[in-house]
mmCIF file of C-alpha atoms in Angstrom:
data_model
loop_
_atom_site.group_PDB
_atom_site.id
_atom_site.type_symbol
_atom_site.label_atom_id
_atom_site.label_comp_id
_atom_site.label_asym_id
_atom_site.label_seq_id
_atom_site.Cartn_x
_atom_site.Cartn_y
_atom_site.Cartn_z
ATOM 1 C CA UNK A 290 15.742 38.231 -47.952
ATOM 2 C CA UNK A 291 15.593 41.696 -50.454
ATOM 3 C CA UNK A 292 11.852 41.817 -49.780
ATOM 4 C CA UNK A 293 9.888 44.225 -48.305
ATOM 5 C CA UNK A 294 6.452 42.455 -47.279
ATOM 6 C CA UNK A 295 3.125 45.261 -46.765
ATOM 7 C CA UNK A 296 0.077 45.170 -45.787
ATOM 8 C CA UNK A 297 -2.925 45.616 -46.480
ATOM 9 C CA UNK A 298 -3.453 45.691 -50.209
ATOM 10 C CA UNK A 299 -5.824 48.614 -49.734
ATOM 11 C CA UNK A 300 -7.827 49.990 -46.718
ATOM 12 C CA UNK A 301 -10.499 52.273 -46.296
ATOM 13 C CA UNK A 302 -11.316 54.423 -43.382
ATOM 14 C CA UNK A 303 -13.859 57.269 -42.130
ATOM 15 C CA UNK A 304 -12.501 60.619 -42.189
ATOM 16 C CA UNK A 305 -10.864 61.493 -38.845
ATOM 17 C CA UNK A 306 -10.003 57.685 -38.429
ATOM 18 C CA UNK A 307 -6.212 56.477 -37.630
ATOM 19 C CA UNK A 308 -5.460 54.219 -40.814
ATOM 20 C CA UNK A 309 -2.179 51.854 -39.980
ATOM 21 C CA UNK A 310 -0.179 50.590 -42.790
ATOM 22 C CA UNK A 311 2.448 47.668 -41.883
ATOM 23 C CA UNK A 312 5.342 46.827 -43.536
ATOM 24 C CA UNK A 313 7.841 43.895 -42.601
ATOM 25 C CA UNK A 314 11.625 42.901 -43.706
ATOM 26 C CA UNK A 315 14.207 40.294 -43.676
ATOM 27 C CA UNK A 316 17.323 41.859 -44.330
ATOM 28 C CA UNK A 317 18.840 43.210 -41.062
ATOM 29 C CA UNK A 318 21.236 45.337 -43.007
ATOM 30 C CA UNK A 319 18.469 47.868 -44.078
ATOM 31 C CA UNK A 320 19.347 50.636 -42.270
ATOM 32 C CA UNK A 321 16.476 53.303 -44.162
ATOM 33 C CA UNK A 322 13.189 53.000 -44.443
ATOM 34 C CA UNK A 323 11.243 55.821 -46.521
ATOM 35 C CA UNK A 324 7.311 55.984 -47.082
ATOM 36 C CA UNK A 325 6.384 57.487 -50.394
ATOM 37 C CA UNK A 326 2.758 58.925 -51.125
ATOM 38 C CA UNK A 327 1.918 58.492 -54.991
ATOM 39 C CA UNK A 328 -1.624 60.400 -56.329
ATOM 40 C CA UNK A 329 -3.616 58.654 -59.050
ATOM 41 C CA UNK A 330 -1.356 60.120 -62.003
ATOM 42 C CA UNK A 331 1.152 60.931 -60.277
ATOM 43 C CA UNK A 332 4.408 59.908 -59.507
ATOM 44 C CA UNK A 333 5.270 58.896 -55.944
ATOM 45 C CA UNK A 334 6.672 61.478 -53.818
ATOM 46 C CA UNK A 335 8.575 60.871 -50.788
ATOM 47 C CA UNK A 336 6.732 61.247 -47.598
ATOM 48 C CA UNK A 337 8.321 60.630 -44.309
ATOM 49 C CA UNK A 338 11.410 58.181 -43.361
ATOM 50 C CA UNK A 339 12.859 56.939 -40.503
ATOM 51 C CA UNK A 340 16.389 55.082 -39.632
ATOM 52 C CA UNK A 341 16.565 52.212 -37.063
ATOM 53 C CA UNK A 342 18.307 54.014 -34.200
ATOM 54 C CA UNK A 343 14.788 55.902 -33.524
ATOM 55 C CA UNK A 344 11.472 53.984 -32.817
ATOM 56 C CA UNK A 345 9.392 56.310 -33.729
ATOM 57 C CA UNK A 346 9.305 60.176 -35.843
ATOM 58 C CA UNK A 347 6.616 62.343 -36.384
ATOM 59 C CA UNK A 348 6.144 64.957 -39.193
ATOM 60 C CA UNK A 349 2.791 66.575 -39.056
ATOM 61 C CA UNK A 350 -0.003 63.838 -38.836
ATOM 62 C CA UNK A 351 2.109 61.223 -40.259
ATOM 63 C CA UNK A 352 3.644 59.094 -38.172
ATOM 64 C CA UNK A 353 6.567 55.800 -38.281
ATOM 65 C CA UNK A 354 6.611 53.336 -35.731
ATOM 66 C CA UNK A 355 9.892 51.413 -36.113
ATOM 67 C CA UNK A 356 9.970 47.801 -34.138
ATOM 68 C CA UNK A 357 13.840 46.689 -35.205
ATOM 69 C CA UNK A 358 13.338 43.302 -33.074
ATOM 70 C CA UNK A 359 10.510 42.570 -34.807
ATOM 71 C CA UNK A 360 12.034 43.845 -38.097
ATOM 72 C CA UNK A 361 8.467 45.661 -38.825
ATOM 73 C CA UNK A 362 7.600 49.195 -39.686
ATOM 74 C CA UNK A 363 3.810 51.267 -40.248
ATOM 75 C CA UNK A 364 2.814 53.884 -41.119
ATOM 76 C CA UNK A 365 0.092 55.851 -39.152
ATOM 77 C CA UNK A 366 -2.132 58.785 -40.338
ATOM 78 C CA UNK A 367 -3.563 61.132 -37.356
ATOM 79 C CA UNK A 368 -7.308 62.612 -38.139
ATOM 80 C CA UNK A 369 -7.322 61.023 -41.452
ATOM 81 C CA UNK A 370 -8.883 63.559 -44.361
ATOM 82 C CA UNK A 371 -10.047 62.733 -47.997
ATOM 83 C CA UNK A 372 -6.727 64.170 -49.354
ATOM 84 C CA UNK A 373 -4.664 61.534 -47.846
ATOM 85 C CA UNK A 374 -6.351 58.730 -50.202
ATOM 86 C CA UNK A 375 -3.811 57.654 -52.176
ATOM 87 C CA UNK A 376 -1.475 54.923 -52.764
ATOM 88 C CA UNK A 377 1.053 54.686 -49.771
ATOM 89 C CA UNK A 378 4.525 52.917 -50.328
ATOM 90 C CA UNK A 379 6.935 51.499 -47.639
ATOM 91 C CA UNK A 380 10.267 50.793 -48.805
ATOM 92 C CA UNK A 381 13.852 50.018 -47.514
ATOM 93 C CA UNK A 382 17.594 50.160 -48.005
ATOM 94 C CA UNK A 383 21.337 49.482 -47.049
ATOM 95 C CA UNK A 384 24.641 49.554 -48.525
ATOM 96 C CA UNK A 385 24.988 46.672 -49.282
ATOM 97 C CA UNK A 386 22.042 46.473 -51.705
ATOM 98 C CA UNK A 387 23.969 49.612 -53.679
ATOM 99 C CA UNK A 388 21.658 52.068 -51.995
ATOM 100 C CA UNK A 389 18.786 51.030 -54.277
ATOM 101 C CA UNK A 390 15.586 50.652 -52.630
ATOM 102 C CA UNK A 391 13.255 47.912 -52.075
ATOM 103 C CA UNK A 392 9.691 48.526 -52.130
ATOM 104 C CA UNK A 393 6.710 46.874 -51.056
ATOM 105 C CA UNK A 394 3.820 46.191 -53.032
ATOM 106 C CA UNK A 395 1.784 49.236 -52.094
ATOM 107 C CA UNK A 396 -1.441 49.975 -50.140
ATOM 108 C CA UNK A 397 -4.489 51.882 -52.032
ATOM 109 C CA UNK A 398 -5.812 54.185 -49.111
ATOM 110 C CA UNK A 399 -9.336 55.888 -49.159
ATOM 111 C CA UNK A 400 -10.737 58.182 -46.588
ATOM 112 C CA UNK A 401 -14.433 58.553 -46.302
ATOM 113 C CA UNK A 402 -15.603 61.889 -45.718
ATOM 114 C CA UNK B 80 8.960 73.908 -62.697
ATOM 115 C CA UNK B 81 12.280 72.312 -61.605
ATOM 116 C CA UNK B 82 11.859 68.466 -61.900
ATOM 117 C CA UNK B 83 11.421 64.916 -63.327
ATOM 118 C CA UNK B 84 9.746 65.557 -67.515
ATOM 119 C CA UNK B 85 8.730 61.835 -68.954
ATOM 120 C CA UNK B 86 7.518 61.826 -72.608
ATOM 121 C CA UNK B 87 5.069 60.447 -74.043
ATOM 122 C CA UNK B 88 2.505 59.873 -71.072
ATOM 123 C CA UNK B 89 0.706 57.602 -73.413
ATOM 124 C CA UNK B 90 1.551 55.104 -75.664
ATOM 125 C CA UNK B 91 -0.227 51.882 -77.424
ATOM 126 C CA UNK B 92 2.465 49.743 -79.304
ATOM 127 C CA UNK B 93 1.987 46.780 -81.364
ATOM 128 C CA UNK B 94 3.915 43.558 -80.865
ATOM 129 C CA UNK B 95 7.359 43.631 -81.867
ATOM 130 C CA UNK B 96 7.599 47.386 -82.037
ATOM 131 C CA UNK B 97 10.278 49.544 -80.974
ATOM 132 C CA UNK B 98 10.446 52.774 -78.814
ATOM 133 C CA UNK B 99 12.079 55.155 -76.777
ATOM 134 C CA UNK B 100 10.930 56.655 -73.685
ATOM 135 C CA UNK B 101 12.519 60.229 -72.646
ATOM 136 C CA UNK B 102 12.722 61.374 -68.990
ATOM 137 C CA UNK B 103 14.700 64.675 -68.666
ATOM 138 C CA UNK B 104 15.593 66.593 -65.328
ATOM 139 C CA UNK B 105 16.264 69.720 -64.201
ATOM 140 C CA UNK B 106 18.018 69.276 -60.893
ATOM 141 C CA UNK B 107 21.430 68.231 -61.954
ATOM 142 C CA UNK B 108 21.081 65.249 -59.882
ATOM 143 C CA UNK B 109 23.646 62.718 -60.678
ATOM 144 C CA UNK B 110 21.620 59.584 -60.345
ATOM 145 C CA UNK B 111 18.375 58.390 -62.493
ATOM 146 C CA UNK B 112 16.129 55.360 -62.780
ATOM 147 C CA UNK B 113 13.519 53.166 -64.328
ATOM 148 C CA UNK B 114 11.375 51.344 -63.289
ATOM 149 C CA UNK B 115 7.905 50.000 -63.915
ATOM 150 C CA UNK B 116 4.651 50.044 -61.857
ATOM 151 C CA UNK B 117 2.078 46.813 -62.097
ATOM 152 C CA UNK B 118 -0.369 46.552 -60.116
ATOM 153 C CA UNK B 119 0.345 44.416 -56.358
ATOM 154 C CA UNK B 120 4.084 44.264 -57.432
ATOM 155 C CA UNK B 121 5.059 48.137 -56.462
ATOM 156 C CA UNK B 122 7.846 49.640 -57.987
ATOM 157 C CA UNK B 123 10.559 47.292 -60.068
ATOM 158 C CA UNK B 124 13.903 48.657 -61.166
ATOM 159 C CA UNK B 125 14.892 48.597 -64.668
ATOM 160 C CA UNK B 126 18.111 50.526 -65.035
ATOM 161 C CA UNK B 127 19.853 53.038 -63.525
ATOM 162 C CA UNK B 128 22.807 55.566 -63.952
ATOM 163 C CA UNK B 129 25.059 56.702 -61.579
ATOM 164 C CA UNK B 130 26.396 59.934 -63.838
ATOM 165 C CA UNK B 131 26.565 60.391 -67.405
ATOM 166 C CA UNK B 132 27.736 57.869 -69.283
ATOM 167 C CA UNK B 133 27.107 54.972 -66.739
ATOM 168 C CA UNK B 134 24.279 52.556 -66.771
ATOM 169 C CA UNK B 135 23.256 49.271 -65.097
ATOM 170 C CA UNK B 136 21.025 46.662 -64.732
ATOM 171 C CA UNK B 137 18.068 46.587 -61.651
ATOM 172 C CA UNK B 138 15.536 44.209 -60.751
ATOM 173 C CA UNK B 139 13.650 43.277 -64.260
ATOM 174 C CA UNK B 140 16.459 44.605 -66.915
ATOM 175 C CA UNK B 141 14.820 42.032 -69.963
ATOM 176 C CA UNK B 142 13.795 43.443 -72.878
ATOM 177 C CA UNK B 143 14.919 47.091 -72.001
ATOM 178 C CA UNK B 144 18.329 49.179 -73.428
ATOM 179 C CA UNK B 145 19.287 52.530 -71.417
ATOM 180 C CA UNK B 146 21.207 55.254 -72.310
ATOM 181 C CA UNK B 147 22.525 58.612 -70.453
ATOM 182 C CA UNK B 148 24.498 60.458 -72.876
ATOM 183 C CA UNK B 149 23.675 63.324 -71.525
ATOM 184 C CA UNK B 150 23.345 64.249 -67.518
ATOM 185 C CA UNK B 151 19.707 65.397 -67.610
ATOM 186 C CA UNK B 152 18.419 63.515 -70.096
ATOM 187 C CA UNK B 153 17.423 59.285 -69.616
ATOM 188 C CA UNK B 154 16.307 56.935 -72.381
ATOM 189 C CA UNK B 155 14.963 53.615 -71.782
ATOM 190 C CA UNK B 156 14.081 51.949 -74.960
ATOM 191 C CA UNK B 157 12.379 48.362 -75.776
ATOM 192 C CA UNK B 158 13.762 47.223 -79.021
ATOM 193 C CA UNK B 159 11.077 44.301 -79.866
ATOM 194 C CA UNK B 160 7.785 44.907 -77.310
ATOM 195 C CA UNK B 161 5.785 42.395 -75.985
ATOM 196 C CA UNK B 162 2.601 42.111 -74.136
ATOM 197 C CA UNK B 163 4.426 41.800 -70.964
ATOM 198 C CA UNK B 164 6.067 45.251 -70.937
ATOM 199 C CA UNK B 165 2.627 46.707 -70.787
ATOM 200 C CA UNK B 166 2.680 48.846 -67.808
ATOM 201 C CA UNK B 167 3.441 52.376 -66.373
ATOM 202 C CA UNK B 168 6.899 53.850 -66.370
ATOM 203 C CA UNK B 169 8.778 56.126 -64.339
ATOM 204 C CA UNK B 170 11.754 57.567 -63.847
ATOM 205 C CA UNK B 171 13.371 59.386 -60.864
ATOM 206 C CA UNK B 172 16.622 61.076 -60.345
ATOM 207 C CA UNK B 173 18.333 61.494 -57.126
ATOM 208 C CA UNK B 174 21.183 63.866 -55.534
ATOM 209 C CA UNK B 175 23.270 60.867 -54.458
ATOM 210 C CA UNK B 176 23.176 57.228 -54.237
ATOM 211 C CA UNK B 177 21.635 57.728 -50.713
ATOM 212 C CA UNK B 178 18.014 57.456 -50.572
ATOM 213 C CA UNK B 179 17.608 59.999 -47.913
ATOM 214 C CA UNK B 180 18.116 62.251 -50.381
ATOM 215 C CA UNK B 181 14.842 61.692 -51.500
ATOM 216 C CA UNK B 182 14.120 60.531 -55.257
ATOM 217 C CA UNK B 183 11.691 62.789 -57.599
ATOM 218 C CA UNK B 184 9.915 60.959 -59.722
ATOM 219 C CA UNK B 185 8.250 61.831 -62.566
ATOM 220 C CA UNK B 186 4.358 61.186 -63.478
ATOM 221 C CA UNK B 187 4.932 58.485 -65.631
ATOM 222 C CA UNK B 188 4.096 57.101 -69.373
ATOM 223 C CA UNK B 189 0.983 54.597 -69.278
ATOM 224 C CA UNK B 190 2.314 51.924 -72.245
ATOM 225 C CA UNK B 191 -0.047 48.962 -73.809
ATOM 226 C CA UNK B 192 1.317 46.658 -75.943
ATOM 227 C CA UNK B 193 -1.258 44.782 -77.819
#
């Protein structure tokens, strides 16, 4: 019930494409859910999160859709650009797990220029 | 630069070989953690700390000691290491237990254990 399931594994698309990365949960007590960005060398860095009173928040070209009956989340990217290939993390939270978050596996992204 | 320092960012260890890993920050935050990367599994917690002085277990604790003796400063260490515990590192540190805080993470030590 602590898992955070994502998909895909990896994804490419052509630059100026909409890539979606999905992420789905169990635990109805996650009340956080952060998407972190991590460069090849890097460490991940956090990106854009959203809490489950809101469907939907917007920073930039980044985008969270939020779907709490469905217990899903994704992750859109508007006009997609070579410098958003990276590896994209969706991850979640709640009190009751001590605040410690609970990250999916990870999706490799490339954009084609 | 204010932010997460991890030393070494390479390391090959034999079997049954000890080490220590460093991860220093600059930030004063109060909370800092381990955790490993493998590839399809994301991140797994090791340990974490809470302030100086404090440590606990995560996720995948086997195999690992902690300390925090000091608030910017993080060790993890693997006393005996086996092929297993190859992997990349990092640590983070974070304002509060709160994740919307944000953590910053550090870029990581690449270990192989052969």
């Amino acid at each position: 019930q602590q898992q955070v399931k994502q998909s895909p594994q990896s994804l490419i698309v052509q630059k100026g494409g909409i890539p979606i990365i999905n992420c789905a949960y169990e635990n109805t007590a996650f009340d956080y859910f952060p998407w972190y960005q991590q460069f090849p060398g890097k460490g991940p860095a956090l990106l854009i999160a959203i809490r489950p009173d809101v469907s939907e928040k917007k920073e930039g070209r980044f985008t969270i859709s939020f779907n709490k009956s469905a217990k899903q989340f994704s992750l859109h990217i508007m006009d997609s650009q070579p410098g958003d290939s990276a590896t994209y993390f969706c991850a979640a939270n709640s009190k009751d797990s001590n605040y410690q978050l609970i990250w999916g596996a990870g999706t490799k992204l490339i954009i084609k220029p | 630069n204010a932010g997460v320092t991890q030393t070494p960012k390479f390391r090959v260890l034999k079997t049954g070989q000890s080490m220590t890993l460093l991860c220093a920050q600059d930030m004063n935050h109060e909370y800092m953690y381990w955790y490993r990367q493998d590839p399809g599994m994301g991140l797994r917690l090791i340990h974490y700390s809470v302030g100086e002085g404090t440590t606990a277990k995560g996720e995948v604790p086997d195999g690992y000691n902690v300390s925090r003796l000091k608030k910017q400063n993080f060790l993890l260490g693997l006393e005996s290491a086996a092929p297993s515990q190859t992997s990349v590192y990092f640590c983070a540190s974070s304002y509060s237990g709160q994740p919307f805080y944000g953590y910053t993470f550090g870029s990581g030590t690449r270990l192989t254990v052969v």
